[in-house]
PDB file of C-alpha atoms in Angstrom:
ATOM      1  CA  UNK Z   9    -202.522   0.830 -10.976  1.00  0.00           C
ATOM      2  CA  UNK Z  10    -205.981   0.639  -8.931  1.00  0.00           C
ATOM      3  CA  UNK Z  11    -207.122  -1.660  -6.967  1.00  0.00           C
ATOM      4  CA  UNK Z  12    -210.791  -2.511  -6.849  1.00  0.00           C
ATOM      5  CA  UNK Z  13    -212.056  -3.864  -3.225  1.00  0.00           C
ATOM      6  CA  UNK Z  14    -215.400  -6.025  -3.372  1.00  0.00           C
ATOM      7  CA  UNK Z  15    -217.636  -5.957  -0.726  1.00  0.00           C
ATOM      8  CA  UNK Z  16    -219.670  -9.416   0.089  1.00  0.00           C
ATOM      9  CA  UNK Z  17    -223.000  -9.656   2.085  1.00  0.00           C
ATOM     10  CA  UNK Z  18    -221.229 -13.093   3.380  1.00  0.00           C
ATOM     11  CA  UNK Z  19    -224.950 -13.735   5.688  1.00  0.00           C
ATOM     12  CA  UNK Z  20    -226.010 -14.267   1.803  1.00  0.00           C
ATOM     13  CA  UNK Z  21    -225.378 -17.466  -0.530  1.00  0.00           C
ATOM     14  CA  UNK Z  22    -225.242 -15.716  -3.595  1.00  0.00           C
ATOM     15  CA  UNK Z  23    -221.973 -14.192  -3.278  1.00  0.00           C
ATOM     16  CA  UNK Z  24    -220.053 -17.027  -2.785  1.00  0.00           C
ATOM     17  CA  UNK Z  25    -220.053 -17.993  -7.074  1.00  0.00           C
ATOM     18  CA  UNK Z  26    -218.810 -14.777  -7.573  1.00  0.00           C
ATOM     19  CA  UNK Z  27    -216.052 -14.270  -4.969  1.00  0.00           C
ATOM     20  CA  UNK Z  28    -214.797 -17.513  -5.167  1.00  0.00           C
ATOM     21  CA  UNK Z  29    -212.840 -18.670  -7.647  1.00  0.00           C
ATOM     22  CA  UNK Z  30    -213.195 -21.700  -9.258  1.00  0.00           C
ATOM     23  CA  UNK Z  31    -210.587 -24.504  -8.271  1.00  0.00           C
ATOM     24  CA  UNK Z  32    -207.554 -24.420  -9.984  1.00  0.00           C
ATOM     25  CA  UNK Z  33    -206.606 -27.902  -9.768  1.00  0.00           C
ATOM     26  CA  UNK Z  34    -207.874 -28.750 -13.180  1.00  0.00           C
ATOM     27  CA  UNK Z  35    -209.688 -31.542 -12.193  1.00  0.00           C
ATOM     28  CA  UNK Z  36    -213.362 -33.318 -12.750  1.00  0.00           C
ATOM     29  CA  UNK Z  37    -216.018 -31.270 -10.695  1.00  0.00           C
ATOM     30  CA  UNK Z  38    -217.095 -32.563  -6.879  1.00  0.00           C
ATOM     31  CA  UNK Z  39    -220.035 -31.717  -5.993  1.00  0.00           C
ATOM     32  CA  UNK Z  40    -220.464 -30.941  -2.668  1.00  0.00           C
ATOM     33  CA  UNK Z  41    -223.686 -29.894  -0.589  1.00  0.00           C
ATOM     34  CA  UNK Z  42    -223.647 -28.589   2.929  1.00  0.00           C
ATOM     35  CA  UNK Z  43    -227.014 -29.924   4.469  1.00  0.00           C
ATOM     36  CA  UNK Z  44    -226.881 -28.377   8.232  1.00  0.00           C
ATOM     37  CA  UNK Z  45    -224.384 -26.266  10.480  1.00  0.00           C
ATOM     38  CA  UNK Z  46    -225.201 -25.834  13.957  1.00  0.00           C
ATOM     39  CA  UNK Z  47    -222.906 -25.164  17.226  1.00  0.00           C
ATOM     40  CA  UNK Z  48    -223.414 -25.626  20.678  1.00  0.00           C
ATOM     41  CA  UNK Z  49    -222.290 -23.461  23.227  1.00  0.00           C
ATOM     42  CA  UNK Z  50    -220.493 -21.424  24.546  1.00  0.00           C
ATOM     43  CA  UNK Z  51    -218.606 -23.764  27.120  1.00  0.00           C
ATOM     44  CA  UNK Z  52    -216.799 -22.566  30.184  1.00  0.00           C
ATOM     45  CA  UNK Z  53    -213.448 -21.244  27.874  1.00  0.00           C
ATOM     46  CA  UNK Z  54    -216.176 -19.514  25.738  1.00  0.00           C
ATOM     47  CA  UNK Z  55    -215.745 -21.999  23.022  1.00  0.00           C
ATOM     48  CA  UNK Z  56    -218.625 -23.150  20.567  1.00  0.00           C
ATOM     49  CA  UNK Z  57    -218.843 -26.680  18.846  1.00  0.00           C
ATOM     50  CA  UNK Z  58    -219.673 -26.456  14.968  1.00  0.00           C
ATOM     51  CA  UNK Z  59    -221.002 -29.418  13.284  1.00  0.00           C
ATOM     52  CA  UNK Z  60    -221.356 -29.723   9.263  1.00  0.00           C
ATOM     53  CA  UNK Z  61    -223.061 -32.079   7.945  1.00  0.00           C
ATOM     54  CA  UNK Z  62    -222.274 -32.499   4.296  1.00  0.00           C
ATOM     55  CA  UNK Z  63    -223.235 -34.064   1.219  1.00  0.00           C
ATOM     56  CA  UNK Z  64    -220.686 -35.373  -1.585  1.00  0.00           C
ATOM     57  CA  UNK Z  65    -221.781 -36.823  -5.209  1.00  0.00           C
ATOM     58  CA  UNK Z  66    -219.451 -38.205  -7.646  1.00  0.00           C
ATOM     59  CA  UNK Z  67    -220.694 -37.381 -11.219  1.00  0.00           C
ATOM     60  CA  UNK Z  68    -217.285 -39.279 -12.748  1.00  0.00           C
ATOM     61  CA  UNK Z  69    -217.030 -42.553 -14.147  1.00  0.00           C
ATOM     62  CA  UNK Z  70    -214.851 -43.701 -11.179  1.00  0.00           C
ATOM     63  CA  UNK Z  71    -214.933 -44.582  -7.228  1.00  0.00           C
ATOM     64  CA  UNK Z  72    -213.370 -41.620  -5.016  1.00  0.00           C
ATOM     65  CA  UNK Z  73    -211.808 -43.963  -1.684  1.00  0.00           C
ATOM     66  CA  UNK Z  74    -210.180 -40.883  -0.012  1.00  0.00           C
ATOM     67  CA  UNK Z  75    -211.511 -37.402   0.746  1.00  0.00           C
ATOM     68  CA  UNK Z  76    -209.073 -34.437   2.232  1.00  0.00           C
ATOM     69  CA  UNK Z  77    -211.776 -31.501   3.873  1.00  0.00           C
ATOM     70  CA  UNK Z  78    -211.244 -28.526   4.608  1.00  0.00           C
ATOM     71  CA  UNK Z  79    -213.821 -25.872   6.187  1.00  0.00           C
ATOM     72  CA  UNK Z  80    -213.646 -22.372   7.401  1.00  0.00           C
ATOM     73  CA  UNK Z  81    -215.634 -20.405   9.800  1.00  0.00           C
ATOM     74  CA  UNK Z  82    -216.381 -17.309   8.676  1.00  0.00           C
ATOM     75  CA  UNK Z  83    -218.580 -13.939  10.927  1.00  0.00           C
ATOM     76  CA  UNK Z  84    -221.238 -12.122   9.825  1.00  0.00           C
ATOM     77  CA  UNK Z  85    -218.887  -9.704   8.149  1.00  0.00           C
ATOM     78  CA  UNK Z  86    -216.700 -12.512   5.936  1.00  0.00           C
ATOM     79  CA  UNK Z  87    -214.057 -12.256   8.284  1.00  0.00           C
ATOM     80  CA  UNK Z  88    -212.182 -15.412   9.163  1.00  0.00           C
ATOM     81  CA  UNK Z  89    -212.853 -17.173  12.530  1.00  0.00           C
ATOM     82  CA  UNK Z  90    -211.131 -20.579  12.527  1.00  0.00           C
ATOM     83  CA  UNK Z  91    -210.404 -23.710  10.589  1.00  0.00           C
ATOM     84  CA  UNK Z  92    -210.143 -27.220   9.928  1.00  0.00           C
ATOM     85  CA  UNK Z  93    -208.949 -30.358   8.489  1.00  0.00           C
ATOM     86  CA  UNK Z  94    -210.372 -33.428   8.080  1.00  0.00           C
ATOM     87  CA  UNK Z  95    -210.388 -37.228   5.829  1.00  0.00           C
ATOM     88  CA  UNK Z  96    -212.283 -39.606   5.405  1.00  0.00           C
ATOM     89  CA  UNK Z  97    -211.392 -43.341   3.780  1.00  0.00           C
ATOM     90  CA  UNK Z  98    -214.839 -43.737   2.623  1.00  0.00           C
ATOM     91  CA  UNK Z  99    -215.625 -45.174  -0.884  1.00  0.00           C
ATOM     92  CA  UNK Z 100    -218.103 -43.285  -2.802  1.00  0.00           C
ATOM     93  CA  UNK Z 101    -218.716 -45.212  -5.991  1.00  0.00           C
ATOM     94  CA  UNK Z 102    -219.352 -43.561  -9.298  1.00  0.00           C
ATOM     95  CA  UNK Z 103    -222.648 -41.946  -9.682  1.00  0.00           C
ATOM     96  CA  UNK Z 104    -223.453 -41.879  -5.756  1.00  0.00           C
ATOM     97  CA  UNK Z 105    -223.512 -39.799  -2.811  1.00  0.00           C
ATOM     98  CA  UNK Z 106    -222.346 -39.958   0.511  1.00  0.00           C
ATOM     99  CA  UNK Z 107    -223.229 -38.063   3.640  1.00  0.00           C
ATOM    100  CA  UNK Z 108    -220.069 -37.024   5.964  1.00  0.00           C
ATOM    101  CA  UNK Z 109    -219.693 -35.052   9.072  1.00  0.00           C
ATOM    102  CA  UNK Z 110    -216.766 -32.644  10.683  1.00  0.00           C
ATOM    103  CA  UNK Z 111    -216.407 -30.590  13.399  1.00  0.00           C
ATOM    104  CA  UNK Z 112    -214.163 -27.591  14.479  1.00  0.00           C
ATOM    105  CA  UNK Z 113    -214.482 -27.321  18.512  1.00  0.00           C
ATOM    106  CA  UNK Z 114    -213.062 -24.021  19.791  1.00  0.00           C
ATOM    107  CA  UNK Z 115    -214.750 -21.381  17.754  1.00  0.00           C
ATOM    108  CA  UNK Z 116    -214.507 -18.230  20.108  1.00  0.00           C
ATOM    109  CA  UNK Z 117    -218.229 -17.158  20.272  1.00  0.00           C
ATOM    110  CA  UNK Z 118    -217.219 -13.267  21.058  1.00  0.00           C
ATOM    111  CA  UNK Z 119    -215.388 -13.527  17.615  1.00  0.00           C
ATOM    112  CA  UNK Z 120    -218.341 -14.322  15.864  1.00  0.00           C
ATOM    113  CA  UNK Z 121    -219.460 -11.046  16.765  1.00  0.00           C
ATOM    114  CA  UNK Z 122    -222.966  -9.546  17.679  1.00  0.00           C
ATOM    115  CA  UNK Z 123    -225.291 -12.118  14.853  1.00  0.00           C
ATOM    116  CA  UNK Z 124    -223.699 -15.450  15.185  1.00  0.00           C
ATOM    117  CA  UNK Z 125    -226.353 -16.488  13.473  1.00  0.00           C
ATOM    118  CA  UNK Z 126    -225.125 -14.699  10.264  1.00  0.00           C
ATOM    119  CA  UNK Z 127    -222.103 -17.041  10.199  1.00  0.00           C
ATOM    120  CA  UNK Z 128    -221.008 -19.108   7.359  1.00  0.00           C
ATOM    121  CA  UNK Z 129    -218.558 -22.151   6.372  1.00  0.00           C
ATOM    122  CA  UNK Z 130    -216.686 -22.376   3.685  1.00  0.00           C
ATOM    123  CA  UNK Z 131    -216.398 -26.126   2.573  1.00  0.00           C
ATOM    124  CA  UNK Z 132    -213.515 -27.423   0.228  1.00  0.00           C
ATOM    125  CA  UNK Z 133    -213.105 -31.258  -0.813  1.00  0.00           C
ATOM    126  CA  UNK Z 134    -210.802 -32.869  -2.627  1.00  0.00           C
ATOM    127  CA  UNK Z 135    -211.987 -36.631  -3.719  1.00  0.00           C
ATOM    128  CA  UNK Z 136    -209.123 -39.034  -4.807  1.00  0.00           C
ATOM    129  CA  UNK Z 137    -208.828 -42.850  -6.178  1.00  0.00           C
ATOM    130  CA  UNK Z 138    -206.283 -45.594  -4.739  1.00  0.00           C
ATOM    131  CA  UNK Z 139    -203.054 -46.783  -6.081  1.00  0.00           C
ATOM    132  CA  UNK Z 140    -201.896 -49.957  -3.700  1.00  0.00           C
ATOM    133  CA  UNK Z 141    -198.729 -51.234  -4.196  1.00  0.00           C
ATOM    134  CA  UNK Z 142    -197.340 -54.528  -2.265  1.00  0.00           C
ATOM    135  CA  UNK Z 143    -194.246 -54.377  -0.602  1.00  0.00           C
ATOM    136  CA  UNK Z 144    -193.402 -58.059   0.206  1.00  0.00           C
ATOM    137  CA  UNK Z 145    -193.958 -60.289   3.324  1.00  0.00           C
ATOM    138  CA  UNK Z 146    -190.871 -60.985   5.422  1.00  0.00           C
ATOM    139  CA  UNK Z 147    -189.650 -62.774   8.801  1.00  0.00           C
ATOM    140  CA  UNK Z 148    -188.961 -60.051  11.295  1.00  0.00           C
ATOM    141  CA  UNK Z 149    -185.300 -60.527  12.050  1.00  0.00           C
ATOM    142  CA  UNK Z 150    -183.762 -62.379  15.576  1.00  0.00           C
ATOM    143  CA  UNK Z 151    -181.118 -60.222  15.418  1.00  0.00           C
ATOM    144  CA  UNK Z 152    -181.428 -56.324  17.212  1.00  0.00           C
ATOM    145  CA  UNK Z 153    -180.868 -53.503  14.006  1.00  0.00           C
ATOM    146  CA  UNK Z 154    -180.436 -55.895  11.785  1.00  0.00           C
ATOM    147  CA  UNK Z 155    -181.572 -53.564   8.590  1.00  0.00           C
ATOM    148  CA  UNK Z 156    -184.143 -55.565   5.913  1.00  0.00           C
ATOM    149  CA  UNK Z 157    -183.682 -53.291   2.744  1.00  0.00           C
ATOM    150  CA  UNK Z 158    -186.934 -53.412   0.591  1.00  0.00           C
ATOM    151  CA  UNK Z 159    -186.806 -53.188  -3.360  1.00  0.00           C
ATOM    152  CA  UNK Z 160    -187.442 -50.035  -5.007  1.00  0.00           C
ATOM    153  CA  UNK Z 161    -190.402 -50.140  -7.120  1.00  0.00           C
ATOM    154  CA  UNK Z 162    -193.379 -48.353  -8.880  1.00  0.00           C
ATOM    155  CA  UNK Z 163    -196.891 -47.234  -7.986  1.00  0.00           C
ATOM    156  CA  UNK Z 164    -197.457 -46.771 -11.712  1.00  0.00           C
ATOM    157  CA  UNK Z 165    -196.310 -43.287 -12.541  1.00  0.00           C
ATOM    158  CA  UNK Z 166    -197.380 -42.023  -9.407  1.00  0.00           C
ATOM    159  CA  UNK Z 167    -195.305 -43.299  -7.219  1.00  0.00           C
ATOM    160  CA  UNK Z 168    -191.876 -43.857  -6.619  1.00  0.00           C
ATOM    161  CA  UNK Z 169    -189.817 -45.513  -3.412  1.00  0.00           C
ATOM    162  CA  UNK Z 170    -187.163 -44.670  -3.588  1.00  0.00           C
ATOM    163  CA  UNK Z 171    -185.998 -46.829  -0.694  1.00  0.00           C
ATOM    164  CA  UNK Z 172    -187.029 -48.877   2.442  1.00  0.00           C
ATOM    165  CA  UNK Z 173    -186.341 -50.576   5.178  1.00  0.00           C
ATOM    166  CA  UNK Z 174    -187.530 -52.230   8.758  1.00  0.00           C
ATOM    167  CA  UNK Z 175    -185.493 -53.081  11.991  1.00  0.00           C
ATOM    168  CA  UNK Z 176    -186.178 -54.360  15.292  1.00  0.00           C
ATOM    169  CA  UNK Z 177    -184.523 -52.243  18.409  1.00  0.00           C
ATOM    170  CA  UNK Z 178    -183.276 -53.727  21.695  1.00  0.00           C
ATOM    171  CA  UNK Z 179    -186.273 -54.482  24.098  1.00  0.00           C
ATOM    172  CA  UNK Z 180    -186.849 -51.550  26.588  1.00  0.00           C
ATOM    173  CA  UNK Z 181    -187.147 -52.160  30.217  1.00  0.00           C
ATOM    174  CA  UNK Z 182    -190.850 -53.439  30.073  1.00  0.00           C
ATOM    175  CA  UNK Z 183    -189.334 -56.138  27.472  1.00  0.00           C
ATOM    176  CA  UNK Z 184    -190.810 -54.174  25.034  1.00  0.00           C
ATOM    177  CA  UNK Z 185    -189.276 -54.420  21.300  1.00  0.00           C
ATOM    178  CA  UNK Z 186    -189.901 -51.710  18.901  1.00  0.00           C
ATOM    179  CA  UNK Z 187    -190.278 -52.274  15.061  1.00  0.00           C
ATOM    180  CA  UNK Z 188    -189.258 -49.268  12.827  1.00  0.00           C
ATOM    181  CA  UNK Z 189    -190.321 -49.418   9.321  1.00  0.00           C
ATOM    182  CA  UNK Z 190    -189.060 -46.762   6.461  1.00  0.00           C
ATOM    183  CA  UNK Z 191    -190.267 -45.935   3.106  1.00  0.00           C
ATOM    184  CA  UNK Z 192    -188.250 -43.069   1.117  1.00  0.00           C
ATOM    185  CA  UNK Z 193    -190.760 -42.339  -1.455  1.00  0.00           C
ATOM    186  CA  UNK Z 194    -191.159 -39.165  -4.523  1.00  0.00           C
ATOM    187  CA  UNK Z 195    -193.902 -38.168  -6.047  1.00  0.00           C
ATOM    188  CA  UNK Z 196    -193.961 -38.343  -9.495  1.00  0.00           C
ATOM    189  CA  UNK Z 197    -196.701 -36.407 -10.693  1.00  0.00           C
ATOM    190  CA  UNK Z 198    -197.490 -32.361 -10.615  1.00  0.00           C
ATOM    191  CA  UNK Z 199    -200.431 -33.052  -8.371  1.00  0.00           C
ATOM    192  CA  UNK Z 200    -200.299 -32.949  -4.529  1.00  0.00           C
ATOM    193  CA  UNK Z 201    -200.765 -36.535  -2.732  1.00  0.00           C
ATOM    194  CA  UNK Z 202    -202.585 -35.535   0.179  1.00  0.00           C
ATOM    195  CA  UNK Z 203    -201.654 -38.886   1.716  1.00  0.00           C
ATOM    196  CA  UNK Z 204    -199.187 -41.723   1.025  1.00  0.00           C
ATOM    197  CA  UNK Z 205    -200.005 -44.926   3.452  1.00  0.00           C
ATOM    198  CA  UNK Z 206    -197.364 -47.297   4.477  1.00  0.00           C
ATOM    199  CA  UNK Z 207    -198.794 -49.698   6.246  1.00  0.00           C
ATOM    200  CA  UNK Z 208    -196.708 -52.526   8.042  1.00  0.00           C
ATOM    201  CA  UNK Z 209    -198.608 -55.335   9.682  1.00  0.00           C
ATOM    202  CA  UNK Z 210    -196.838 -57.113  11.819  1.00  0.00           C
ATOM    203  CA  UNK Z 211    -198.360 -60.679  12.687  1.00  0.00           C
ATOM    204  CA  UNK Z 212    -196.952 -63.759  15.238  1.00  0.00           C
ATOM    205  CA  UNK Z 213    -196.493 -67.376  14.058  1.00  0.00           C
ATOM    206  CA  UNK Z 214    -200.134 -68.248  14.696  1.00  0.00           C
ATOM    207  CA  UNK Z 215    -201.449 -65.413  12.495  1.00  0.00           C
ATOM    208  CA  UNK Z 216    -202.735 -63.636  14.714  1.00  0.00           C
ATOM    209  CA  UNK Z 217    -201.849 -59.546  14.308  1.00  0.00           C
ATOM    210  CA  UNK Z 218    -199.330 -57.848  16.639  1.00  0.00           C
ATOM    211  CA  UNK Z 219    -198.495 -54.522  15.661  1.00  0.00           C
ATOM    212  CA  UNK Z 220    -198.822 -52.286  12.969  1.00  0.00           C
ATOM    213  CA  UNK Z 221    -195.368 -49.774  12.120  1.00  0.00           C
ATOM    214  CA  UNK Z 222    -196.885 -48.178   9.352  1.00  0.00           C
ATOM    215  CA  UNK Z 223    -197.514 -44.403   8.929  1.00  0.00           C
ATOM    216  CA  UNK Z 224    -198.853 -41.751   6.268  1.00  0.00           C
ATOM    217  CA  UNK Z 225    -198.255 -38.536   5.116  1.00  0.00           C
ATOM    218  CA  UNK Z 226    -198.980 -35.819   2.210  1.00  0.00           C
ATOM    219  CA  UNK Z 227    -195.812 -35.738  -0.675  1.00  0.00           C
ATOM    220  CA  UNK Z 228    -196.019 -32.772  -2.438  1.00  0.00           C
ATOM    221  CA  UNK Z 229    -195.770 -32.918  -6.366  1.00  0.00           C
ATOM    222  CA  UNK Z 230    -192.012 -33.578  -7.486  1.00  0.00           C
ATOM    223  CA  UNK Z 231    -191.264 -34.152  -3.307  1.00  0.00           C
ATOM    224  CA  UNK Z 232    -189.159 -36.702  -1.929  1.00  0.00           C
ATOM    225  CA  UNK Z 233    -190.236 -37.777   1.355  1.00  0.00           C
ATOM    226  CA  UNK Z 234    -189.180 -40.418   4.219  1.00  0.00           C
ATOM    227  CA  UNK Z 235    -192.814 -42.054   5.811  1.00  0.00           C
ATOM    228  CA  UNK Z 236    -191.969 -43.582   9.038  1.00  0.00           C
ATOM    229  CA  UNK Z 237    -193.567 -45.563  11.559  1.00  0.00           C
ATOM    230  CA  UNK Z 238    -193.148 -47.778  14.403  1.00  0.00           C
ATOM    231  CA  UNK Z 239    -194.772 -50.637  16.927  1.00  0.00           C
ATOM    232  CA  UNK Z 240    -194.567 -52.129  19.786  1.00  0.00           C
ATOM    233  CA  UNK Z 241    -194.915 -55.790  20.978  1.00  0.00           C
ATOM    234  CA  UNK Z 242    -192.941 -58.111  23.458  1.00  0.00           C
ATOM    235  CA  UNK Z 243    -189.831 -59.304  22.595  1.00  0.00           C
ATOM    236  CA  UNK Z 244    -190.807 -63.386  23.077  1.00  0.00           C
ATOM    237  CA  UNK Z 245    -193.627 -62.673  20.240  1.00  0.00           C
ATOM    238  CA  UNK Z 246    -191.753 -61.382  17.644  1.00  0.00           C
ATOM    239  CA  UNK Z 247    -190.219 -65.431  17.405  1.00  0.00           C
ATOM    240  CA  UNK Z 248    -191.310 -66.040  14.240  1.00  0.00           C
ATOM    241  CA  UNK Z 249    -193.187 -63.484  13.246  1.00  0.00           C
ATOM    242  CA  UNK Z 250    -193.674 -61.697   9.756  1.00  0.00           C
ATOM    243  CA  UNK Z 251    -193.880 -58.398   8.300  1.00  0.00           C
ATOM    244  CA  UNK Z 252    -196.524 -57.549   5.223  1.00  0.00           C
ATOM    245  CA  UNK Z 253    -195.591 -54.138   3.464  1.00  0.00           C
ATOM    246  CA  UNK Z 254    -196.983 -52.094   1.229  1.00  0.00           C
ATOM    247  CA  UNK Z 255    -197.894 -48.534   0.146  1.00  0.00           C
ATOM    248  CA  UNK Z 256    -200.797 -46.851  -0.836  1.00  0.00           C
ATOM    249  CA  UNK Z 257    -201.211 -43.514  -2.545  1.00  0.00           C
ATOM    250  CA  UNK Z 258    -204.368 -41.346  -3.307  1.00  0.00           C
ATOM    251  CA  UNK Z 259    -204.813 -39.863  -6.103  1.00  0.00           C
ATOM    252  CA  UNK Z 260    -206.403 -36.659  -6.749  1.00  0.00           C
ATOM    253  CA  UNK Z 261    -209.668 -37.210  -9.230  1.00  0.00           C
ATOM    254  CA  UNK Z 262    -212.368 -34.124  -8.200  1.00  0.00           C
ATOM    255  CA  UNK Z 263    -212.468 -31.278  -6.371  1.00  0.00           C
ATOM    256  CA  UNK Z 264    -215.292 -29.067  -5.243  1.00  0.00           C
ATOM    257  CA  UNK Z 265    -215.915 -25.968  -2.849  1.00  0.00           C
ATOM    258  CA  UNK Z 266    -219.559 -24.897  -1.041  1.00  0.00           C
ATOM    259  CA  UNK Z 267    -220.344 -21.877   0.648  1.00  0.00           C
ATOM    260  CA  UNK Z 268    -223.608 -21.627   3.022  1.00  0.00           C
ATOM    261  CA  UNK Z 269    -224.713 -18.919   5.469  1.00  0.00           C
ATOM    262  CA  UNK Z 270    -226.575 -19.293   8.767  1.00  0.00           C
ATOM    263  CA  UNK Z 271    -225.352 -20.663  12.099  1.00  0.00           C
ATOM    264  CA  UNK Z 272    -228.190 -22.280  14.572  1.00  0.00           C
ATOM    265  CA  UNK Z 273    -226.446 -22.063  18.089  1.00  0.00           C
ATOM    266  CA  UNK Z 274    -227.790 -24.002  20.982  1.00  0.00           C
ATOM    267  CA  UNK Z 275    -226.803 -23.430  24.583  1.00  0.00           C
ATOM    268  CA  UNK Z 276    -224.872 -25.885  26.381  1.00  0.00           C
ATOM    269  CA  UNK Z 277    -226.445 -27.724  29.752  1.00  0.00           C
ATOM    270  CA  UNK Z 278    -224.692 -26.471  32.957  1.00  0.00           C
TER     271      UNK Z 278
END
């Protein structure tokens, strides 16, 4: 069997429709614009600062509240320089657009080679809607590890936990209490949840917020995963006080990629 090896003029937008391949996630299109990239630099570790500045319209019938980002720099060559991650918890309603920025801040300029200026990003988004799920509002206990259990429930057939639970811990030497909160939670769908929120607001008798134990993280489709989180507050305002749960998850609706060519590098003040 042969192998056939493409070559890309990656300095060029016009390659990008044919060496990328479309998204296999199988969902609604996202369409996604990169307006401007630009770096400044190099600094003293020979590091450049990329900016993107982005555009994002959803053509689908619903709001997107959650974007996951990811953009790669590549040289003049298509070779791959450096990446990054980003999200944003932005609504963009149906039929709008949104403008977003991201940066990736240690891009060696050397590896960029000898025409930075023939660089290009790679931009992939992934747009999802909100399920929100309430949890229950509870006294935080007097007692040190005294275990609250939650009750399993359902984020439609998304969701799934599994199990929970919140405790307070012994105050520290500062008279500092910590409150752990727990959430044992599967994923009930093929699709990959690139965030699951528990969020654990912890408020004294006068309403008035203390902490927040909550945490998020991705759950991969068919995963069962424990979300953790903790806070702090004095041990004399925890009398009293209550504990609101609940749990978000975002759901995967669109997906888009973008490729654009040309990197505008400015020098940095010494």
């Amino acid at each position: 069997t042969a192998y056939e090896i493409y070559q890309c003029d990656w300095s060029s937008d016009v390659c990008s429709s044919d060496l990328l391949a479309p998204h296999p996630l199988g969902l609604a299109p996202c369409v996604v614009k990169i307006i401007e990239i630009t770096g400044e630099g190099p600094d003293g570790d020979g590091d450049v600062r990329v900016e993107l500045k982005y555009e994002v319209t959803n053509e689908t019938n619903e709001d997107w509240e959650y974007l996951f980002v990811r953009a790669q720099v590549l040289g003049s060559e298509g070779q791959i320089i450096d990446e990054t991650q980003d999200t944003h918890e932005q609504t963009v309603a149906a039929g709008e657009s949104a403008e977003f920025e991201t940066y990736i801040g240690s891009v060696k300029e050397k590896a960029l080679g000898h025409n930075p200026e023939k660089a290009s990003v790679l931009l992939g988004v992934v747009a999802s809607r909100v399920a929100m799920q309430k949890l229950g509002e509870f006294d935080v206990p007097e007692e040190f590890f005294q275990v609250v259990q939650l009750t399993p429930c359902r984020l439609g057939n998304v969701l799934q936990l599994v199990s929970g639970s919140f405790w307070k811990t012994k105050p520290d030497s500062d008279k500092d209490c910590r409150l752990e909160a727990r959430a044992l939670v599967q994923n009930l769908t093929a699709q990959h949840l690139y965030e699951v929120k528990l969020s654990a607001e912890v408020t004294d008798k006068s309403g008035s917020e203390i902490t927040d134990a909550g945490n998020s993280h991705d759950v991969k489709p068919g995963d069962i995963y424990v979300i953790s989180g903790s806070g702090y507050a004095k041990e004399k305002k925890y009398k009293g006080a209550t504990i609101s749960l609940a749990l978000r998850a975002y759901i995967p609706s669109a997906s888009g990629l973008c490729h654009r060519a040309g990197l505008e590098i400015t020098e940095t003040d010494q």
